[in-house]
Every structure is written in C-alpha cells, then in structure tokens.
Amino acid sequence: DIQMTQSPSSVSASVGDRVTITCRASQGLSTWLAWYQQKPGKAPNLLIYAASTLQSGVPSRFSGSGSGTVFTLTISSLQPEDFATYYCQQANIFPYTFGQGTKLEIK
Amino acid sequence: QVQLVESGGGMVQPGRSLRLSCAASGFTFSSYHMHWVRQAPGKGLEWVAVLWYDGSTKYYADSVKGRFTISRDNSKNTLYLQMNSLRAEDTAVYFCARDGDGYNQFDCWGQGTLVIVSS
C-alpha cells in the first residue's frame, strides 16, 4: 500500500498568515492527489484534486502543487473559517490512502 | 443539488452484521463510481471500498476484505455496505462518497452514519 505522510501534524497560525502543509507519498503518484478540509462533526470537503486543480466553489486562497512524491497545500491568507483538519489522499492505486491529517489551530 | 444520505448505523455486538445504505439524489447515480470511507472516533480517514458505476468492479481495503460487501441498486439510486463479522475496530463513522469526474477524487460526501461495535 502507498503510505502518505503529512507534515506538520499540527500547526498554530493567525488570521492572515500564510500556511503550507506538505504531503509525501511512499511511491510516485504523478498528480493523482487530492486535498480535503474537515471540520469537527462534519464530512470532509474536497479542496484540490489532480494535485493543483481547485474544486469549484473553493476560495482561491487555497492552492496545491507538486507531483511524484511531494505535494503541498498552501493557504495564502488564513481566514477564521479555515481552522480545521486537512487531509491528503492518493488516488493513483487501490487501496486509496489518506495522510494522517494536519490540524490547523488558531494561535 | 447533489446529495448523499447514509442510514443504517447503530450499535451492534461483535460478530454480528449490519447493512448501511446511501441514498443519492441530484445527479445521475448510475454514471458514477461510489466509495465508502470511514473514520474511527478521533482518528483519520480510511478508505473502505469502491464500486464501479455499473457494478462491474469492486475493490476493498485489506482490513474489511472478506467481511464487507459493497453493492448498489441503480434503479433505486442507492449504495449499500453489508458488514459481516463485525469487530470492535470497525467502530467508526461511515461516509459514502462520489468519485469525481476523471481524477478519482471524492467530490461529494454524505453526512455519515455511526457504527459502534460493542458487547
């Protein structure tokens, strides 16, 4: 199975900050990678797919980049509603696997 | 609008069975692959199973293979997950999710249904 490792596991930041989350895959994915945001008690919400394509309706402050084994999710200017947990997911080979999550907290 | 609604969760004893349902609306259900994803309390996301749009192909996580069966009824716009020989480690919120167009992302999720396996 492909192992997905996110870093950091948690991060504290302030409104207006720029934040970057990294996801590393144990083998190459090309660009078969997605990012999700999850708030407590809610279902995940798709942010980015194909490594860098913004899902319809997602604010443009979210962006994704990378290919192969290293990917990043960047939030350019944090808003209060962005404090949540973020997951990467490889969509290259079954079984699909997720990173362990990155919890973004208010400083 | 696109909507997925899970049902069928509850508390069940180890070794027993449970069937989850996911009712889809707002899109052509029979055109999309569908997945189950679960999340144990306080833990991360775990992909469980996928079923092709026409029911022809399915894959499972090793943790559920041989115990869980994914199926669908395209005439009823409903996805199912039959869970047999349940274990304590199957305790989780179970989400159904739609496979997006072309890039294998989960572009629509249900609200989830909680399964608790306990004696």
PDB file of C-alpha atoms in Angstrom:
ATOM      1  CA  ASP A   1       0.000   0.000   0.000  1.00  0.00           C
ATOM      2  CA  ILE A   2       1.104   3.580  -0.623  1.00  0.00           C
ATOM      3  CA  GLN A   3       1.923   5.387   2.607  1.00  0.00           C
ATOM      4  CA  MET A   4       1.012   9.064   2.838  1.00  0.00           C
ATOM      5  CA  THR A   5       2.824  11.223   5.395  1.00  0.00           C
ATOM      6  CA  GLN A   6       1.729  14.753   6.175  1.00  0.00           C
ATOM      7  CA  SER A   7       3.748  17.407   7.933  1.00  0.00           C
ATOM      8  CA  PRO A   8       3.311  19.045  10.256  1.00  0.00           C
ATOM      9  CA  SER A   9       0.727  17.045  12.223  1.00  0.00           C
ATOM     10  CA  SER A  10      -0.488  20.274  13.755  1.00  0.00           C
ATOM     11  CA  VAL A  11       0.197  23.943  13.229  1.00  0.00           C
ATOM     12  CA  SER A  12      -0.834  27.118  15.035  1.00  0.00           C
ATOM     13  CA  ALA A  13      -1.325  30.238  12.970  1.00  0.00           C
ATOM     14  CA  SER A  14      -3.091  33.580  12.981  1.00  0.00           C
ATOM     15  CA  VAL A  15      -5.707  35.078  10.713  1.00  0.00           C
ATOM     16  CA  GLY A  16      -3.924  36.497   7.684  1.00  0.00           C
ATOM     17  CA  ASP A  17      -0.956  34.124   7.898  1.00  0.00           C
ATOM     18  CA  ARG A  18       0.268  32.016   5.003  1.00  0.00           C
ATOM     19  CA  VAL A  19       0.352  28.303   5.801  1.00  0.00           C
ATOM     20  CA  THR A  20       1.830  25.390   3.873  1.00  0.00           C
ATOM     21  CA  ILE A  21       1.144  21.706   4.532  1.00  0.00           C
ATOM     22  CA  THR A  22       3.302  19.014   2.942  1.00  0.00           C
ATOM     23  CA  CYS A  23       2.281  15.509   1.923  1.00  0.00           C
ATOM     24  CA  ARG A  24       4.801  12.855   0.962  1.00  0.00           C
ATOM     25  CA  ALA A  25       3.973   9.572  -0.765  1.00  0.00           C
ATOM     26  CA  SER A  26       5.944   6.360  -0.414  1.00  0.00           C
ATOM     27  CA  GLN A  27       5.896   5.952  -4.203  1.00  0.00           C
ATOM     28  CA  GLY A  28       5.236   8.163  -7.182  1.00  0.00           C
ATOM     29  CA  LEU A  29       1.675   9.337  -7.790  1.00  0.00           C
ATOM     30  CA  SER A  30       2.168  11.564 -10.845  1.00  0.00           C
ATOM     31  CA  THR A  31      -0.543  14.108  -9.949  1.00  0.00           C
ATOM     32  CA  TRP A  32      -3.128  11.691  -8.573  1.00  0.00           C
ATOM     33  CA  LEU A  33      -3.528  13.531  -5.303  1.00  0.00           C
ATOM     34  CA  ALA A  34      -6.391  15.341  -3.590  1.00  0.00           C
ATOM     35  CA  TRP A  35      -6.717  17.574  -0.522  1.00  0.00           C
ATOM     36  CA  TYR A  36      -9.697  17.756   1.839  1.00  0.00           C
ATOM     37  CA  GLN A  37     -10.752  20.002   4.698  1.00  0.00           C
ATOM     38  CA  GLN A  38     -12.714  18.575   7.611  1.00  0.00           C
ATOM     39  CA  LYS A  39     -14.362  20.450  10.457  1.00  0.00           C
ATOM     40  CA  PRO A  40     -15.433  18.717  13.692  1.00  0.00           C
ATOM     41  CA  GLY A  41     -18.541  16.592  13.288  1.00  0.00           C
ATOM     42  CA  LYS A  42     -18.719  17.198   9.550  1.00  0.00           C
ATOM     43  CA  ALA A  43     -17.879  15.274   6.417  1.00  0.00           C
ATOM     44  CA  PRO A  44     -14.665  16.134   4.581  1.00  0.00           C
ATOM     45  CA  ASN A  45     -14.864  18.721   1.829  1.00  0.00           C
ATOM     46  CA  LEU A  46     -12.835  18.473  -1.379  1.00  0.00           C
ATOM     47  CA  LEU A  47     -10.466  21.423  -1.898  1.00  0.00           C
ATOM     48  CA  ILE A  48      -7.959  20.367  -4.555  1.00  0.00           C
ATOM     49  CA  TYR A  49      -7.740  17.444  -6.978  1.00  0.00           C
ATOM     50  CA  ALA A  50      -5.200  16.355  -9.559  1.00  0.00           C
ATOM     51  CA  ALA A  51      -2.621  17.931  -7.219  1.00  0.00           C
ATOM     52  CA  SER A  52      -3.340  21.519  -8.264  1.00  0.00           C
ATOM     53  CA  THR A  53      -6.895  21.885  -9.603  1.00  0.00           C
ATOM     54  CA  LEU A  54      -9.153  23.955  -7.380  1.00  0.00           C
ATOM     55  CA  GLN A  55     -12.565  22.384  -6.792  1.00  0.00           C
ATOM     56  CA  SER A  56     -15.473  24.555  -7.886  1.00  0.00           C
ATOM     57  CA  GLY A  57     -16.611  26.898  -5.133  1.00  0.00           C
ATOM     58  CA  VAL A  58     -13.389  26.697  -3.126  1.00  0.00           C
ATOM     59  CA  PRO A  59     -11.795  30.090  -2.392  1.00  0.00           C
ATOM     60  CA  SER A  60      -8.742  30.989  -4.436  1.00  0.00           C
ATOM     61  CA  ARG A  61      -6.595  31.437  -1.308  1.00  0.00           C
ATOM     62  CA  PHE A  62      -6.250  27.636  -1.401  1.00  0.00           C
ATOM     63  CA  SER A  63      -3.707  26.232  -3.836  1.00  0.00           C
ATOM     64  CA  GLY A  64      -1.977  22.935  -4.410  1.00  0.00           C
ATOM     65  CA  SER A  65       1.255  21.954  -6.095  1.00  0.00           C
ATOM     66  CA  GLY A  66       3.610  19.043  -6.605  1.00  0.00           C
ATOM     67  CA  SER A  67       3.932  15.808  -8.486  1.00  0.00           C
ATOM     68  CA  GLY A  68       5.536  12.451  -7.962  1.00  0.00           C
ATOM     69  CA  THR A  69       6.069  12.012  -4.242  1.00  0.00           C
ATOM     70  CA  VAL A  70       5.961  15.501  -2.722  1.00  0.00           C
ATOM     71  CA  PHE A  71       2.897  17.747  -2.652  1.00  0.00           C
ATOM     72  CA  THR A  72       1.913  20.933  -0.869  1.00  0.00           C
ATOM     73  CA  LEU A  73      -1.297  22.660   0.106  1.00  0.00           C
ATOM     74  CA  THR A  74      -0.981  26.388   0.687  1.00  0.00           C
ATOM     75  CA  ILE A  75      -3.481  28.761   2.225  1.00  0.00           C
ATOM     76  CA  SER A  76      -2.337  32.234   1.240  1.00  0.00           C
ATOM     77  CA  SER A  77      -4.135  34.303   3.883  1.00  0.00           C
ATOM     78  CA  LEU A  78      -5.869  32.388   6.664  1.00  0.00           C
ATOM     79  CA  GLN A  79      -9.474  33.200   7.380  1.00  0.00           C
ATOM     80  CA  PRO A  80     -11.336  32.263  10.593  1.00  0.00           C
ATOM     81  CA  GLU A  81     -13.293  29.555   8.765  1.00  0.00           C
ATOM     82  CA  ASP A  82     -10.075  27.819   7.644  1.00  0.00           C
ATOM     83  CA  PHE A  83      -9.238  26.446  11.070  1.00  0.00           C
ATOM     84  CA  ALA A  84      -9.860  22.737  10.564  1.00  0.00           C
ATOM     85  CA  THR A  85      -8.078  19.461   9.833  1.00  0.00           C
ATOM     86  CA  TYR A  86      -6.627  18.858   6.370  1.00  0.00           C
ATOM     87  CA  TYR A  87      -6.026  15.502   4.696  1.00  0.00           C
ATOM     88  CA  CYS A  88      -4.217  14.479   1.542  1.00  0.00           C
ATOM     89  CA  GLN A  89      -5.359  11.393  -0.376  1.00  0.00           C
ATOM     90  CA  GLN A  90      -3.621   9.405  -3.077  1.00  0.00           C
ATOM     91  CA  ALA A  91      -5.896   8.439  -5.946  1.00  0.00           C
ATOM     92  CA  ASN A  92      -3.381   6.508  -8.016  1.00  0.00           C
ATOM     93  CA  ILE A  93      -3.647   2.907  -6.855  1.00  0.00           C
ATOM     94  CA  PHE A  94      -6.109   0.921  -4.757  1.00  0.00           C
ATOM     95  CA  PRO A  95      -6.293   0.850  -1.829  1.00  0.00           C
ATOM     96  CA  TYR A  96      -6.613   4.618  -1.792  1.00  0.00           C
ATOM     97  CA  THR A  97      -4.887   6.005   1.273  1.00  0.00           C
ATOM     98  CA  PHE A  98      -5.008   9.222   3.257  1.00  0.00           C
ATOM     99  CA  GLY A  99      -2.417  11.152   5.171  1.00  0.00           C
ATOM    100  CA  GLN A 100      -2.817  11.189   8.937  1.00  0.00           C
ATOM    101  CA  GLY A 101      -4.145  14.738   8.886  1.00  0.00           C
ATOM    102  CA  THR A 102      -2.867  18.196   9.790  1.00  0.00           C
ATOM    103  CA  LYS A 103      -4.791  20.120  12.419  1.00  0.00           C
ATOM    104  CA  LEU A 104      -4.701  23.856  11.820  1.00  0.00           C
ATOM    105  CA  GLU A 105      -5.334  25.758  15.049  1.00  0.00           C
ATOM    106  CA  ILE A 106      -5.715  29.388  15.950  1.00  0.00           C
ATOM    107  CA  LYS A 107      -2.649  30.963  17.572  1.00  0.00           C
TER     108      LYS A 107
ATOM    109  CA  GLN B   1     -28.498  19.767  -5.508  1.00  0.00           C
ATOM    110  CA  VAL B   2     -26.179  16.781  -5.218  1.00  0.00           C
ATOM    111  CA  GLN B   3     -26.939  14.928  -2.008  1.00  0.00           C
ATOM    112  CA  LEU B   4     -25.885  11.690  -0.334  1.00  0.00           C
ATOM    113  CA  VAL B   5     -27.681  10.469   2.788  1.00  0.00           C
ATOM    114  CA  GLU B   6     -26.408   7.491   4.764  1.00  0.00           C
ATOM    115  CA  SER B   7     -28.520   5.378   7.091  1.00  0.00           C
ATOM    116  CA  GLY B   8     -28.410   2.059   8.898  1.00  0.00           C
ATOM    117  CA  GLY B   9     -25.797   2.744  11.544  1.00  0.00           C
ATOM    118  CA  GLY B  10     -26.196   1.802  15.172  1.00  0.00           C
ATOM    119  CA  MET B  11     -24.779  -0.303  17.959  1.00  0.00           C
ATOM    120  CA  VAL B  12     -24.131  -3.979  17.274  1.00  0.00           C
ATOM    121  CA  GLN B  13     -22.358  -6.795  19.106  1.00  0.00           C
ATOM    122  CA  PRO B  14     -19.053  -8.194  17.852  1.00  0.00           C
ATOM    123  CA  GLY B  15     -19.551 -10.910  15.258  1.00  0.00           C
ATOM    124  CA  ARG B  16     -22.938  -9.610  14.142  1.00  0.00           C
ATOM    125  CA  SER B  17     -23.934  -7.948  10.881  1.00  0.00           C
ATOM    126  CA  LEU B  18     -25.196  -4.561   9.756  1.00  0.00           C
ATOM    127  CA  ARG B  19     -26.151  -3.077   6.388  1.00  0.00           C
ATOM    128  CA  LEU B  20     -25.575   0.570   5.592  1.00  0.00           C
ATOM    129  CA  SER B  21     -27.412   2.453   2.858  1.00  0.00           C
ATOM    130  CA  CYS B  22     -26.553   5.629   0.987  1.00  0.00           C
ATOM    131  CA  ALA B  23     -29.373   7.337  -0.910  1.00  0.00           C
ATOM    132  CA  ALA B  24     -28.236   9.580  -3.755  1.00  0.00           C
ATOM    133  CA  SER B  25     -30.096  12.446  -5.369  1.00  0.00           C
ATOM    134  CA  GLY B  26     -29.438  15.427  -7.595  1.00  0.00           C
ATOM    135  CA  PHE B  27     -27.204  13.619 -10.083  1.00  0.00           C
ATOM    136  CA  THR B  28     -27.189  10.614 -12.415  1.00  0.00           C
ATOM    137  CA  PHE B  29     -26.192   7.997  -9.844  1.00  0.00           C
ATOM    138  CA  SER B  30     -25.694   5.255 -12.426  1.00  0.00           C
ATOM    139  CA  SER B  31     -22.886   7.244 -14.075  1.00  0.00           C
ATOM    140  CA  TYR B  32     -20.559   7.447 -11.069  1.00  0.00           C
ATOM    141  CA  HIS B  33     -18.268   5.113  -9.181  1.00  0.00           C
ATOM    142  CA  MET B  34     -19.091   5.214  -5.469  1.00  0.00           C
ATOM    143  CA  HIS B  35     -16.993   4.708  -2.344  1.00  0.00           C
ATOM    144  CA  TRP B  36     -17.295   4.053   1.365  1.00  0.00           C
ATOM    145  CA  VAL B  37     -14.822   5.819   3.670  1.00  0.00           C
ATOM    146  CA  ARG B  38     -14.754   5.501   7.443  1.00  0.00           C
ATOM    147  CA  GLN B  39     -13.364   7.426  10.384  1.00  0.00           C
ATOM    148  CA  ALA B  40     -12.855   5.897  13.809  1.00  0.00           C
ATOM    149  CA  PRO B  41     -13.564   8.241  16.729  1.00  0.00           C
ATOM    150  CA  GLY B  42     -10.838  10.859  16.988  1.00  0.00           C
ATOM    151  CA  LYS B  43      -8.870   9.281  14.125  1.00  0.00           C
ATOM    152  CA  GLY B  44      -8.153   9.950  10.466  1.00  0.00           C
ATOM    153  CA  LEU B  45      -9.900   8.846   7.304  1.00  0.00           C
ATOM    154  CA  GLU B  46      -9.715   5.289   5.993  1.00  0.00           C
ATOM    155  CA  TRP B  47     -10.906   4.281   2.547  1.00  0.00           C
ATOM    156  CA  VAL B  48     -13.059   1.122   2.744  1.00  0.00           C
ATOM    157  CA  ALA B  49     -14.384   0.111  -0.666  1.00  0.00           C
ATOM    158  CA  VAL B  50     -15.312   1.246  -4.178  1.00  0.00           C
ATOM    159  CA  LEU B  51     -17.873   0.030  -6.678  1.00  0.00           C
ATOM    160  CA  TRP B  52     -17.830   0.913 -10.340  1.00  0.00           C
ATOM    161  CA  TYR B  53     -20.787   2.835 -11.802  1.00  0.00           C
ATOM    162  CA  ASP B  54     -22.188  -0.322 -13.439  1.00  0.00           C
ATOM    163  CA  GLY B  55     -21.415  -2.690 -10.598  1.00  0.00           C
ATOM    164  CA  SER B  56     -18.772  -4.493 -12.647  1.00  0.00           C
ATOM    165  CA  THR B  57     -15.707  -3.869 -10.492  1.00  0.00           C
ATOM    166  CA  LYS B  58     -15.105  -3.511  -6.774  1.00  0.00           C
ATOM    167  CA  TYR B  59     -12.096  -3.128  -4.525  1.00  0.00           C
ATOM    168  CA  TYR B  60     -11.761  -3.353  -0.756  1.00  0.00           C
ATOM    169  CA  ALA B  61      -9.336  -2.332   1.944  1.00  0.00           C
ATOM    170  CA  ASP B  62      -7.472  -5.325   3.375  1.00  0.00           C
ATOM    171  CA  SER B  63      -8.978  -4.563   6.778  1.00  0.00           C
ATOM    172  CA  VAL B  64     -12.509  -5.397   5.545  1.00  0.00           C
ATOM    173  CA  LYS B  65     -11.877  -7.830   2.683  1.00  0.00           C
ATOM    174  CA  GLY B  66     -13.915 -10.998   3.052  1.00  0.00           C
ATOM    175  CA  ARG B  67     -16.214  -9.433   5.665  1.00  0.00           C
ATOM    176  CA  PHE B  68     -17.743  -6.402   3.922  1.00  0.00           C
ATOM    177  CA  THR B  69     -19.579  -6.314   0.589  1.00  0.00           C
ATOM    178  CA  ILE B  70     -20.296  -3.170  -1.401  1.00  0.00           C
ATOM    179  CA  SER B  71     -23.258  -3.176  -3.771  1.00  0.00           C
ATOM    180  CA  ARG B  72     -25.629  -0.792  -5.477  1.00  0.00           C
ATOM    181  CA  ASP B  73     -29.109  -0.599  -6.958  1.00  0.00           C
ATOM    182  CA  ASN B  74     -29.027   1.955  -9.743  1.00  0.00           C
ATOM    183  CA  SER B  75     -32.817   1.750 -10.124  1.00  0.00           C
ATOM    184  CA  LYS B  76     -33.130   2.994  -6.535  1.00  0.00           C
ATOM    185  CA  ASN B  77     -30.141   5.381  -6.613  1.00  0.00           C
ATOM    186  CA  THR B  78     -28.759   3.623  -3.569  1.00  0.00           C
ATOM    187  CA  LEU B  79     -25.365   2.325  -2.486  1.00  0.00           C
ATOM    188  CA  TYR B  80     -25.011  -0.351   0.186  1.00  0.00           C
ATOM    189  CA  LEU B  81     -22.373  -1.736   2.505  1.00  0.00           C
ATOM    190  CA  GLN B  82     -23.078  -5.146   4.004  1.00  0.00           C
ATOM    191  CA  MET B  83     -20.851  -5.569   7.047  1.00  0.00           C
ATOM    192  CA  ASN B  84     -20.483  -9.072   8.493  1.00  0.00           C
ATOM    193  CA  SER B  85     -18.371 -10.467  11.335  1.00  0.00           C
ATOM    194  CA  LEU B  86     -18.066  -7.006  12.832  1.00  0.00           C
ATOM    195  CA  ARG B  87     -15.171  -6.239  15.157  1.00  0.00           C
ATOM    196  CA  ALA B  88     -14.582  -3.528  17.734  1.00  0.00           C
ATOM    197  CA  GLU B  89     -12.084  -1.925  15.355  1.00  0.00           C
ATOM    198  CA  ASP B  90     -14.871  -1.397  12.809  1.00  0.00           C
ATOM    199  CA  THR B  91     -16.371   1.232  15.121  1.00  0.00           C
ATOM    200  CA  ALA B  92     -16.425   4.423  13.051  1.00  0.00           C
ATOM    201  CA  VAL B  93     -18.479   6.969  11.208  1.00  0.00           C
ATOM    202  CA  TYR B  94     -19.077   5.588   7.721  1.00  0.00           C
ATOM    203  CA  PHE B  95     -19.316   8.038   4.841  1.00  0.00           C
ATOM    204  CA  CYS B  96     -20.374   7.338   1.293  1.00  0.00           C
ATOM    205  CA  ALA B  97     -18.657   9.470  -1.319  1.00  0.00           C
ATOM    206  CA  ARG B  98     -18.968  10.065  -5.033  1.00  0.00           C
ATOM    207  CA  ASP B  99     -15.977   9.571  -7.306  1.00  0.00           C
ATOM    208  CA  GLY B 100     -15.465  12.773  -9.252  1.00  0.00           C
ATOM    209  CA  ASP B 101     -15.055  13.025 -12.979  1.00  0.00           C
ATOM    210  CA  GLY B 102     -11.747  11.642 -14.133  1.00  0.00           C
ATOM    211  CA  TYR B 103      -9.345  12.217 -11.249  1.00  0.00           C
ATOM    212  CA  ASN B 104     -10.550   9.748  -8.618  1.00  0.00           C
ATOM    213  CA  GLN B 105     -11.279  12.431  -6.077  1.00  0.00           C
ATOM    214  CA  PHE B 106     -14.202  12.282  -3.642  1.00  0.00           C
ATOM    215  CA  ASP B 107     -16.194  15.296  -4.746  1.00  0.00           C
ATOM    216  CA  CYS B 108     -19.354  14.779  -2.746  1.00  0.00           C
ATOM    217  CA  TRP B 109     -19.809  13.183   0.682  1.00  0.00           C
ATOM    218  CA  GLY B 110     -22.742  12.162   2.825  1.00  0.00           C
ATOM    219  CA  GLN B 111     -23.064  13.296   6.427  1.00  0.00           C
ATOM    220  CA  GLY B 112     -22.002   9.894   7.749  1.00  0.00           C
ATOM    221  CA  THR B 113     -23.611   7.206   9.889  1.00  0.00           C
ATOM    222  CA  LEU B 114     -22.093   5.954  13.142  1.00  0.00           C
ATOM    223  CA  VAL B 115     -21.451   2.266  13.694  1.00  0.00           C
ATOM    224  CA  ILE B 116     -20.497   1.128  17.192  1.00  0.00           C
ATOM    225  CA  VAL B 117     -19.376  -2.449  17.680  1.00  0.00           C
ATOM    226  CA  SER B 118     -19.503  -3.326  21.341  1.00  0.00           C
ATOM    227  CA  SER B 119     -20.709  -6.037  23.658  1.00  0.00           C
TER     228      SER B 119
END
